[in-house]
Amino acid sequence: MASSPSLPAPGSRPKKPLGKMADWFRQTLLKKPKKMPDSSESAPSDASQPTSQDSSVPPSHSSVTSPSLPPSQASDSGSIRWSKDYDVCVCHSEEDLVAAQNLVSYLEGSTASLRCFLQLRDATPGGAIVSELCQALSSSHCRVLLITPGFLQDPWCKYQMLQALSDAPGAEGRTIPLLSGLSRAAYPPELRFMYYVDGRGPDGGFHQVKEAIMRYLQTLS
């Protein structure tokens, strides 16, 4: 008789091949649980995104204001001083032109930078002499009379003096006589009610003339 095939013992379970079992354990161990995203990582970085406040702030260089006039210039530009073309008109005789030029150079070269009218330099070519003189006197705050022997002997200079006095008879300090090369007795009687600057000093009285002009200009502001 042929032998019957062997049956597995009761209660025993069929075993998997060793190779397949090893592969199953390997796959099971290699599977990692999915990592839940962290709240801090999922949120966008604040540093990379500009806030509405930062985006509205302009760059530092754009906040620089345009240059403005210094306070001193701003105040001067609005003062009455600049309502006239000149600060001072220098009246002199023809033979005293060099002395007049020296005075003008001193006043214009000072720290005050006074604006001077000198007839032979600033008069309009072709203009009438009398008209130019009247225009210069009305366009100047002050007038300096360079009184010398040549000034007293020149009828045209006497006309300048009278015109200067009649232009502003009540303006105290506006007409400044500079007496040079004359004694006090030779001082014109038309100016006896005014103090004069003595030109016998080392600087010819130029500094005192400048101070007198500055004092008058200060009364305008």
XYZ file of N, CA and C in Angstrom:
663
model
N 0.842 -1.181 0.000
C 0.000 0.000 0.000
C 0.866 1.214 0.000
N 0.370 2.207 -0.703
C 1.181 3.466 -0.738
C 0.924 4.257 0.517
N 1.994 4.886 0.957
C 1.880 5.654 2.217
C 1.132 6.955 1.969
N 0.273 7.340 2.867
C -0.506 8.582 2.745
C 0.348 9.787 3.042
N 0.063 10.886 2.390
C 0.923 12.097 2.628
C 0.799 12.578 4.068
N 1.913 13.120 4.549
C 1.957 13.557 5.963
C 1.197 14.854 6.117
N 0.387 14.929 7.138
C -0.411 16.127 7.427
C 0.211 16.878 8.578
N 0.019 18.140 8.590
C 0.603 18.901 9.708
C -0.119 18.578 10.989
N 0.624 18.670 11.998
C 0.055 18.341 13.309
C -1.035 19.315 13.632
N -2.067 18.814 14.391
C -3.159 19.716 14.723
C -2.684 20.898 15.546
N -3.241 22.052 15.289
C -2.884 23.290 16.034
C -1.675 23.987 15.513
N -0.933 23.403 14.602
C 0.255 24.065 14.040
C -0.135 24.885 12.831
N 0.532 26.035 12.583
C 0.241 26.985 11.493
C 1.339 26.926 10.469
N 0.998 27.059 9.257
C 2.064 27.028 8.217
C 3.004 28.215 8.377
N 4.231 27.952 8.279
C 5.268 28.993 8.468
C 5.626 29.624 7.137
N 5.869 31.025 7.160
C 6.316 31.728 5.957
C 7.757 31.420 5.686
N 8.106 31.509 4.482
C 9.539 31.316 4.178
C 10.369 32.389 4.881
N 11.553 32.035 5.211
C 12.425 32.962 5.952
C 12.743 34.203 5.138
N 12.900 34.079 3.840
C 13.234 35.240 3.015
C 12.137 36.279 2.994
N 10.895 35.813 2.835
C 9.774 36.751 2.810
C 9.551 37.383 4.165
N 9.806 36.628 5.208
C 9.647 37.170 6.565
C 10.648 38.290 6.835
N 11.844 38.095 6.381
C 12.870 39.128 6.586
C 12.534 40.398 5.825
N 11.979 40.228 4.612
C 11.594 41.430 3.842
C 10.462 42.171 4.519
N 9.562 41.459 5.128
C 8.421 42.121 5.795
C 8.863 42.946 6.978
N 9.780 42.370 7.784
C 10.312 43.110 8.936
C 11.109 44.342 8.503
N 11.842 44.172 7.392
C 12.652 45.296 6.922
C 11.770 46.454 6.468
N 10.698 46.188 5.727
C 9.792 47.242 5.274
C 9.064 47.901 6.437
N 8.726 47.053 7.430
C 8.013 47.606 8.591
C 8.894 48.564 9.377
N 10.167 48.222 9.533
C 11.090 49.077 10.285
C 11.436 50.350 9.522
N 11.480 50.271 8.193
C 11.865 51.453 7.407
C 10.749 52.470 7.319
N 9.522 52.084 7.505
C 8.409 53.026 7.465
C 8.409 53.882 8.713
N 8.620 55.261 8.536
C 8.610 56.194 9.657
C 7.298 56.937 9.685
N 6.831 57.225 10.869
C 5.578 57.995 10.933
C 5.776 59.401 10.374
N 4.761 59.891 9.673
C 4.841 61.231 9.105
C 4.905 62.263 10.201
N 5.902 63.200 10.031
C 6.100 64.270 11.019
C 5.101 65.382 10.789
N 4.383 65.715 11.839
C 3.395 66.783 11.750
C 4.096 68.120 11.612
N 3.664 68.978 10.713
C 4.336 70.292 10.556
C 4.191 71.134 11.800
N 5.335 71.719 12.181
C 5.332 72.590 13.356
C 4.669 73.928 13.009
N 3.972 74.471 13.956
C 3.266 75.739 13.716
C 4.222 76.866 13.393
N 5.396 76.818 14.034
C 6.378 77.879 13.772
C 6.981 77.752 12.393
N 7.121 76.472 11.890
C 7.691 76.275 10.574
C 6.672 76.532 9.481
N 5.398 76.210 9.757
C 4.386 76.390 8.721
C 4.065 77.846 8.470
N 4.205 78.716 9.489
C 3.906 80.134 9.311
C 5.006 80.794 8.505
N 4.710 81.710 7.642
C 5.759 82.405 6.848
C 6.614 83.255 7.744
N 7.866 83.381 7.336
C 8.825 84.149 8.137
C 8.493 85.625 8.077
N 8.419 86.270 9.254
C 8.125 87.705 9.316
C 9.276 88.526 8.801
N 10.476 87.952 8.913
C 11.653 88.730 8.498
C 11.715 88.869 6.994
N 11.183 87.840 6.264
C 11.273 87.899 4.809
C 10.187 88.746 4.190
N 9.073 88.989 4.906
C 7.972 89.769 4.368
C 7.929 91.134 5.027
N 8.047 92.240 4.286
C 7.972 93.576 4.892
C 6.566 93.854 5.363
N 6.465 94.404 6.544
C 5.172 94.785 7.080
C 4.675 96.044 6.402
N 3.392 96.308 6.586
C 2.819 97.504 5.972
C 3.462 98.758 6.515
N 3.897 98.717 7.784
C 4.528 99.903 8.372
C 5.887 100.163 7.761
N 6.665 99.009 7.553
C 7.994 99.173 6.978
C 7.909 99.627 5.532
N 6.923 99.123 4.797
C 6.844 99.480 3.385
C 6.465 100.924 3.178
N 5.804 101.527 4.174
C 5.403 102.923 4.014
C 6.495 103.896 4.382
N 7.554 103.436 5.035
C 8.643 104.318 5.439
C 9.612 104.464 4.290
N 9.861 105.661 3.789
C 10.786 105.845 2.662
C 12.207 105.634 3.112
N 13.116 105.388 2.189
C 14.535 105.252 2.550
C 15.039 106.499 3.238
N 16.124 106.304 3.979
C 16.626 107.409 4.795
C 17.051 108.594 3.948
N 17.609 108.338 2.747
C 18.074 109.468 1.937
C 16.932 110.280 1.363
N 15.744 109.640 1.197
C 14.629 110.379 0.630
C 13.977 111.305 1.639
N 14.265 111.094 2.942
C 13.663 111.938 3.963
C 14.430 113.227 4.195
N 15.557 113.403 3.495
C 16.351 114.617 3.658
C 15.650 115.759 2.947
N 15.417 116.830 3.659
C 14.725 117.976 3.067
C 15.660 118.747 2.167
N 15.104 119.501 1.261
C 15.902 120.317 0.360
C 16.576 121.421 1.136
N 17.807 121.789 0.756
C 18.518 122.823 1.501
C 17.760 124.127 1.496
N 17.709 124.773 2.669
C 17.024 126.057 2.796
C 18.028 127.140 3.127
N 17.618 128.351 3.008
C 18.494 129.476 3.314
C 18.820 129.503 4.788
N 20.061 129.861 5.159
C 20.372 130.044 6.570
C 19.461 131.083 7.184
N 19.236 131.015 8.520
C 18.341 131.981 9.157
C 18.723 133.420 8.894
N 20.059 133.668 8.873
C 20.484 135.051 8.673
C 20.103 135.551 7.288
N 20.285 134.668 6.254
C 19.924 135.079 4.896
C 18.421 135.195 4.738
N 17.665 134.278 5.368
C 16.215 134.332 5.234
C 15.652 135.599 5.843
N 16.247 135.997 6.983
C 15.745 137.212 7.619
C 16.150 138.448 6.839
N 17.395 138.417 6.255
C 17.852 139.570 5.488
C 17.048 139.734 4.206
N 16.678 138.598 3.579
C 15.978 138.696 2.303
C 14.622 139.345 2.448
N 14.046 139.277 3.640
C 12.749 139.880 3.839
C 12.811 141.239 4.493
N 13.997 141.766 4.717
C 14.126 143.048 5.387
C 13.980 144.192 4.389
N 13.794 145.385 4.935
C 13.606 146.565 4.091
C 14.907 146.947 3.391
N 16.009 146.458 3.883
C 17.301 146.820 3.273
C 17.329 146.488 1.787
N 16.743 145.364 1.420
C 16.815 144.924 0.028
C 15.739 145.550 -0.845
N 14.976 146.471 -0.290
C 13.986 147.183 -1.103
C 14.637 148.249 -1.977
N 15.882 148.606 -1.689
C 16.629 149.574 -2.495
C 17.844 148.891 -3.122
N 18.322 149.469 -4.215
C 19.424 148.851 -4.952
C 20.766 149.010 -4.254
N 20.929 150.085 -3.474
C 22.218 150.374 -2.851
C 22.035 150.698 -1.376
N 23.082 150.405 -0.622
C 23.103 150.781 0.791
C 23.577 152.213 0.971
N 24.466 152.659 0.096
C 25.036 153.998 0.250
C 25.420 154.563 -1.116
N 25.205 155.861 -1.269
C 25.637 156.604 -2.458
C 26.750 157.548 -2.033
N 27.897 157.462 -2.662
C 29.051 158.283 -2.312
C 29.087 159.496 -3.240
N 28.967 160.692 -2.665
C 29.022 161.952 -3.418
C 30.394 162.583 -3.221
N 31.039 162.956 -4.303
C 32.411 163.457 -4.218
C 32.677 164.363 -5.405
N 33.782 165.079 -5.318
C 34.213 165.914 -6.447
C 35.054 165.077 -7.399
N 35.240 165.609 -8.598
C 36.007 164.863 -9.586
C 37.459 164.686 -9.161
N 38.027 165.672 -8.495
C 39.429 165.549 -8.089
C 39.613 164.607 -6.895
N 38.530 164.205 -6.249
C 38.616 163.284 -5.117
C 38.176 161.870 -5.506
N 38.264 161.563 -6.786
C 37.812 160.260 -7.253
C 38.599 159.121 -6.608
N 39.918 159.266 -6.466
C 40.736 158.195 -5.879
C 40.333 157.953 -4.434
N 40.118 159.033 -3.678
C 39.690 158.877 -2.281
C 38.312 158.212 -2.208
N 37.425 158.575 -3.130
C 36.100 157.969 -3.157
C 36.188 156.477 -3.502
N 37.066 156.137 -4.432
C 37.244 154.728 -4.791
C 37.802 153.923 -3.616
N 38.717 154.515 -2.873
C 39.264 153.830 -1.697
C 38.180 153.596 -0.641
N 37.322 154.576 -0.458
C 36.229 154.428 0.499
C 35.258 153.330 0.055
N 34.909 153.330 -1.231
C 34.008 152.313 -1.737
C 34.624 150.916 -1.615
N 35.896 150.786 -1.911
C 36.565 149.483 -1.780
C 36.548 149.004 -0.332
N 36.726 149.927 0.591
C 36.697 149.556 2.013
C 35.300 149.088 2.434
N 34.280 149.799 2.006
C 32.918 149.450 2.421
C 32.447 148.152 1.768
N 32.753 147.987 0.491
C 32.316 146.775 -0.197
C 33.122 145.555 0.228
N 34.360 145.756 0.657
C 35.196 144.632 1.073
C 35.042 144.249 2.527
N 34.243 144.975 3.273
C 34.046 144.655 4.680
C 33.150 143.432 4.820
N 33.045 142.916 6.047
C 32.198 141.753 6.295
C 30.733 142.057 6.030
N 30.343 143.316 6.115
C 28.953 143.696 5.855
C 28.625 143.664 4.361
N 29.658 143.687 3.505
C 29.457 143.675 2.040
C 28.454 144.740 1.612
N 28.729 145.985 1.971
C 27.811 147.077 1.653
C 27.770 147.322 0.139
N 26.620 147.659 -0.347
C 26.414 147.936 -1.778
C 26.517 149.439 -1.997
N 27.523 149.828 -2.749
C 27.819 151.258 -2.920
C 27.530 151.701 -4.356
N 27.090 152.947 -4.451
C 26.927 153.583 -5.756
C 28.029 154.605 -5.932
N 28.829 154.414 -6.978
C 29.880 155.353 -7.353
C 29.539 155.853 -8.744
N 29.366 157.148 -8.872
C 28.748 157.698 -10.073
C 29.484 157.320 -11.355
N 30.785 157.506 -11.398
C 31.512 157.220 -12.629
C 31.555 155.724 -12.942
N 31.308 154.897 -11.968
C 31.327 153.447 -12.188
C 29.936 152.864 -12.448
N 28.921 153.386 -11.750
C 27.614 152.732 -11.752
C 26.533 153.493 -12.517
N 26.827 154.715 -12.952
C 25.813 155.466 -13.701
C 25.585 154.818 -15.069
N 24.361 154.925 -15.556
C 24.012 154.340 -16.849
C 24.642 155.152 -17.982
N 25.417 154.533 -18.841
C 26.006 155.274 -19.962
C 24.926 155.900 -20.834
N 25.091 157.181 -21.138
C 24.124 157.893 -21.946
C 23.004 158.527 -21.150
N 22.935 158.234 -19.846
C 21.892 158.814 -19.021
C 22.211 160.258 -18.676
N 21.178 161.044 -18.415
C 21.379 162.437 -18.009
C 21.997 162.487 -16.617
N 22.977 163.362 -16.412
C 23.724 163.410 -15.160
C 22.809 163.708 -13.985
N 21.952 164.711 -14.147
C 21.057 165.079 -13.042
C 20.085 163.944 -12.736
N 19.543 163.333 -13.773
C 18.604 162.226 -13.574
C 19.279 161.037 -12.903
N 20.514 160.765 -13.307
C 21.246 159.656 -12.717
C 21.526 159.913 -11.234
N 21.848 161.143 -10.898
C 22.113 161.467 -9.502
C 20.844 161.317 -8.651
N 19.751 161.862 -9.154
C 18.488 161.759 -8.398
C 18.064 160.308 -8.249
N 18.264 159.517 -9.287
C 17.920 158.096 -9.218
C 18.800 157.366 -8.216
N 20.086 157.716 -8.200
C 21.011 157.069 -7.268
C 20.666 157.416 -5.819
N 20.316 158.662 -5.561
C 19.969 159.063 -4.192
C 18.691 158.371 -3.720
N 17.705 158.266 -4.604
C 16.454 157.628 -4.213
C 16.583 156.113 -4.109
N 17.609 155.548 -4.757
C 17.808 154.096 -4.724
C 18.808 153.665 -3.661
N 19.239 154.606 -2.819
C 20.217 154.307 -1.771
C 19.625 154.639 -0.403
N 19.967 153.809 0.574
C 19.504 154.073 1.938
C 20.251 155.256 2.555
N 21.556 155.284 2.367
C 22.396 156.341 2.954
C 23.140 157.062 1.844
N 23.680 158.203 2.220
C 24.554 158.929 1.295
C 25.715 159.498 2.094
N 26.911 159.327 1.569
C 28.134 159.837 2.181
C 28.608 161.026 1.362
N 28.803 162.158 2.033
C 29.327 163.371 1.379
C 30.803 163.493 1.715
N 31.651 163.280 0.721
C 33.096 163.402 0.920
C 33.472 164.879 0.758
N 33.477 165.559 1.890
C 33.656 167.022 1.876
C 35.134 167.348 1.964
N 35.659 167.909 0.904
C 37.066 168.301 0.781
C 37.108 169.727 0.214
N 38.278 170.329 0.135
C 38.361 171.648 -0.515
C 37.809 171.621 -1.942
N 38.071 170.535 -2.665
C 37.548 170.419 -4.028
C 36.026 170.302 -4.028
N 35.460 169.661 -3.032
C 34.010 169.522 -2.944
C 33.343 170.890 -2.768
N 33.918 171.729 -1.886
C 33.316 173.039 -1.612
C 33.440 173.987 -2.800
N 34.425 173.804 -3.645
C 34.627 174.694 -4.781
C 33.873 174.241 -6.034
N 33.247 173.090 -5.983
C 32.564 172.542 -7.159
C 31.058 172.782 -7.040
N 30.468 173.595 -7.928
C 29.020 173.830 -7.865
C 28.192 172.548 -8.001
N 28.702 171.617 -8.793
C 27.980 170.357 -8.942
C 27.918 169.578 -7.624
N 28.994 169.630 -6.830
C 29.000 168.950 -5.531
C 28.018 169.615 -4.565
N 27.948 170.933 -4.626
C 26.981 171.619 -3.772
C 25.559 171.222 -4.155
N 25.333 171.029 -5.442
C 24.009 170.581 -5.883
C 23.718 169.167 -5.331
N 24.720 168.289 -5.363
C 24.556 166.944 -4.799
C 24.203 167.017 -3.320
N 24.903 167.895 -2.589
C 24.658 168.025 -1.156
C 23.232 168.508 -0.891
N 22.794 169.529 -1.596
C 21.449 170.055 -1.382
C 20.381 169.038 -1.802
N 20.668 168.306 -2.860
C 19.724 167.285 -3.309
C 19.609 166.159 -2.278
N 20.733 165.804 -1.695
C 20.711 164.756 -0.665
C 19.937 165.210 0.560
N 20.079 166.459 0.934
C 19.375 166.978 2.108
C 17.875 167.106 1.843
N 17.521 167.549 0.644
C 16.103 167.719 0.344
C 15.389 166.397 0.104
N 16.141 165.369 -0.262
C 15.533 164.075 -0.546
C 14.989 163.432 0.733
N 15.666 163.617 1.851
C 15.221 163.043 3.130
C 15.662 163.976 4.250
N 14.999 165.100 4.414
C 15.442 166.073 5.417
C 15.265 165.591 6.853
N 14.271 164.724 7.084
C 14.031 164.289 8.459
C 14.593 162.926 8.794
N 15.340 162.305 7.876
C 15.893 160.976 8.117
C 17.210 161.101 8.882
N 17.145 160.904 10.185
C 18.338 161.048 11.011
C 19.306 159.901 10.755
N 20.560 160.252 10.497
C 21.591 159.249 10.259
C 21.705 158.787 8.831
N 20.850 159.290 7.960
C 20.888 158.837 6.579
C 21.971 159.539 5.779
N 22.224 160.800 6.039
C 23.293 161.551 5.365
C 24.481 161.630 6.305
N 25.653 161.186 5.804
C 26.856 161.079 6.635
C 27.946 161.952 6.012
N 28.260 163.104 6.583
C 29.357 163.940 6.058
C 30.713 163.394 6.527
N 31.653 163.310 5.617
C 33.026 162.910 5.920
C 33.927 164.090 5.592
N 34.421 164.741 6.625
C 35.237 165.945 6.456
C 36.702 165.534 6.322
N 37.308 165.883 5.207
C 38.688 165.480 4.942
C 39.469 166.664 4.375
N 40.582 166.978 5.032
C 41.450 168.066 4.565
C 40.903 169.441 4.851
N 39.955 169.565 5.756
C 39.359 170.857 6.106
C 39.290 171.002 7.617
N 39.319 172.253 8.047
C 39.122 172.529 9.467
C 37.635 172.574 9.776
N 37.319 172.560 11.036
C 35.910 172.604 11.423
C 35.251 173.914 10.995
N 36.025 174.986 10.939
C 35.463 176.284 10.541
C 34.994 176.282 9.094
N 35.581 175.398 8.281
C 35.196 175.338 6.866
C 34.014 174.406 6.622
N 33.469 173.854 7.679
C 32.330 172.926 7.534
C 31.134 173.680 6.953
N 30.470 173.140 5.912
C 29.382 173.866 5.249
C 28.260 174.234 6.212
N 27.756 175.437 6.136
C 26.668 175.843 7.049
C 25.392 175.042 6.842
N 25.191 174.501 5.631
C 23.997 173.691 5.379
C 23.986 172.395 6.205
N 25.171 172.008 6.718
C 25.274 170.746 7.459
C 25.535 170.969 8.947
N 25.399 172.192 9.409
C 25.754 172.487 10.800
C 24.900 171.712 11.805
N 23.714 171.294 11.396
C 22.857 170.547 12.314
C 23.193 169.049 12.331
N 24.246 168.629 11.594
C 24.658 167.221 11.538
C 26.068 167.061 12.072
N 26.308 165.984 12.809
C 27.676 165.629 13.174
C 28.377 165.053 11.956
N 29.648 165.279 11.864
C 30.417 164.763 10.733
C 31.472 163.784 11.235
N 32.001 163.019 10.312
C 33.096 162.089 10.601
C 34.403 162.794 10.277
N 35.316 162.795 11.229
C 36.616 163.437 11.049
C 37.531 162.499 10.269
N 37.967 162.939 9.117
C 38.806 162.111 8.271
C 40.283 162.220 8.529
N 40.666 162.829 9.667
C 42.102 162.979 9.943
C 42.673 161.770 10.672
N 41.869 160.758 10.919
C 42.363 159.558 11.595
C 43.231 158.698 10.700
N 43.791 157.623 11.277
C 44.695 156.766 10.488
C 44.001 156.069 9.322
N 42.718 155.793 9.459
C 42.003 155.114 8.375
C 41.161 156.075 7.553
N 41.368 157.371 7.748
C 40.624 158.366 6.992
C 39.161 158.462 7.382
N 38.809 157.895 8.542
C 37.418 157.913 8.981
C 36.545 156.845 8.329
N 37.160 155.917 7.586
C 36.385 154.915 6.852
C 35.616 153.990 7.806
N 36.257 153.578 8.889
C 35.594 152.672 9.833
C 34.378 153.336 10.476
N 34.523 154.589 10.829
C 33.409 155.296 11.444
C 32.249 155.480 10.462
N 32.589 155.701 9.203
C 31.550 155.803 8.181
C 30.795 154.482 8.050
N 31.541 153.400 8.030
C 30.897 152.082 7.915
C 29.978 151.825 9.104
N 30.428 152.142 10.304
C 29.606 151.922 11.492
C 28.334 152.773 11.440
N 28.447 153.989 10.935
C 27.270 154.855 10.831
C 26.252 154.272 9.845
N 26.748 153.727 8.735
C 25.849 153.108 7.753
C 25.160 151.892 8.359
N 25.922 151.058 9.071
C 25.353 149.862 9.674
C 24.295 150.204 10.722
N 24.546 151.257 11.495
C 23.553 151.643 12.496
C 22.239 152.058 11.834
N 22.344 152.785 10.722
C 21.119 153.195 10.038
C 20.385 151.987 9.444
N 21.134 151.062 8.857
C 20.497 149.891 8.267
C 19.807 149.036 9.324
N 20.356 149.016 10.520
C 19.731 148.237 11.583
C 18.390 148.822 12.004
N 18.231 150.121 11.821
C 16.943 150.745 12.172
C 15.842 150.369 11.175
N 16.222 149.854 10.017
C 15.230 149.494 9.008
C 14.562 148.162 9.295
N 15.266 147.250 9.998
C 14.724 145.908 10.239
C 13.802 145.920 11.438
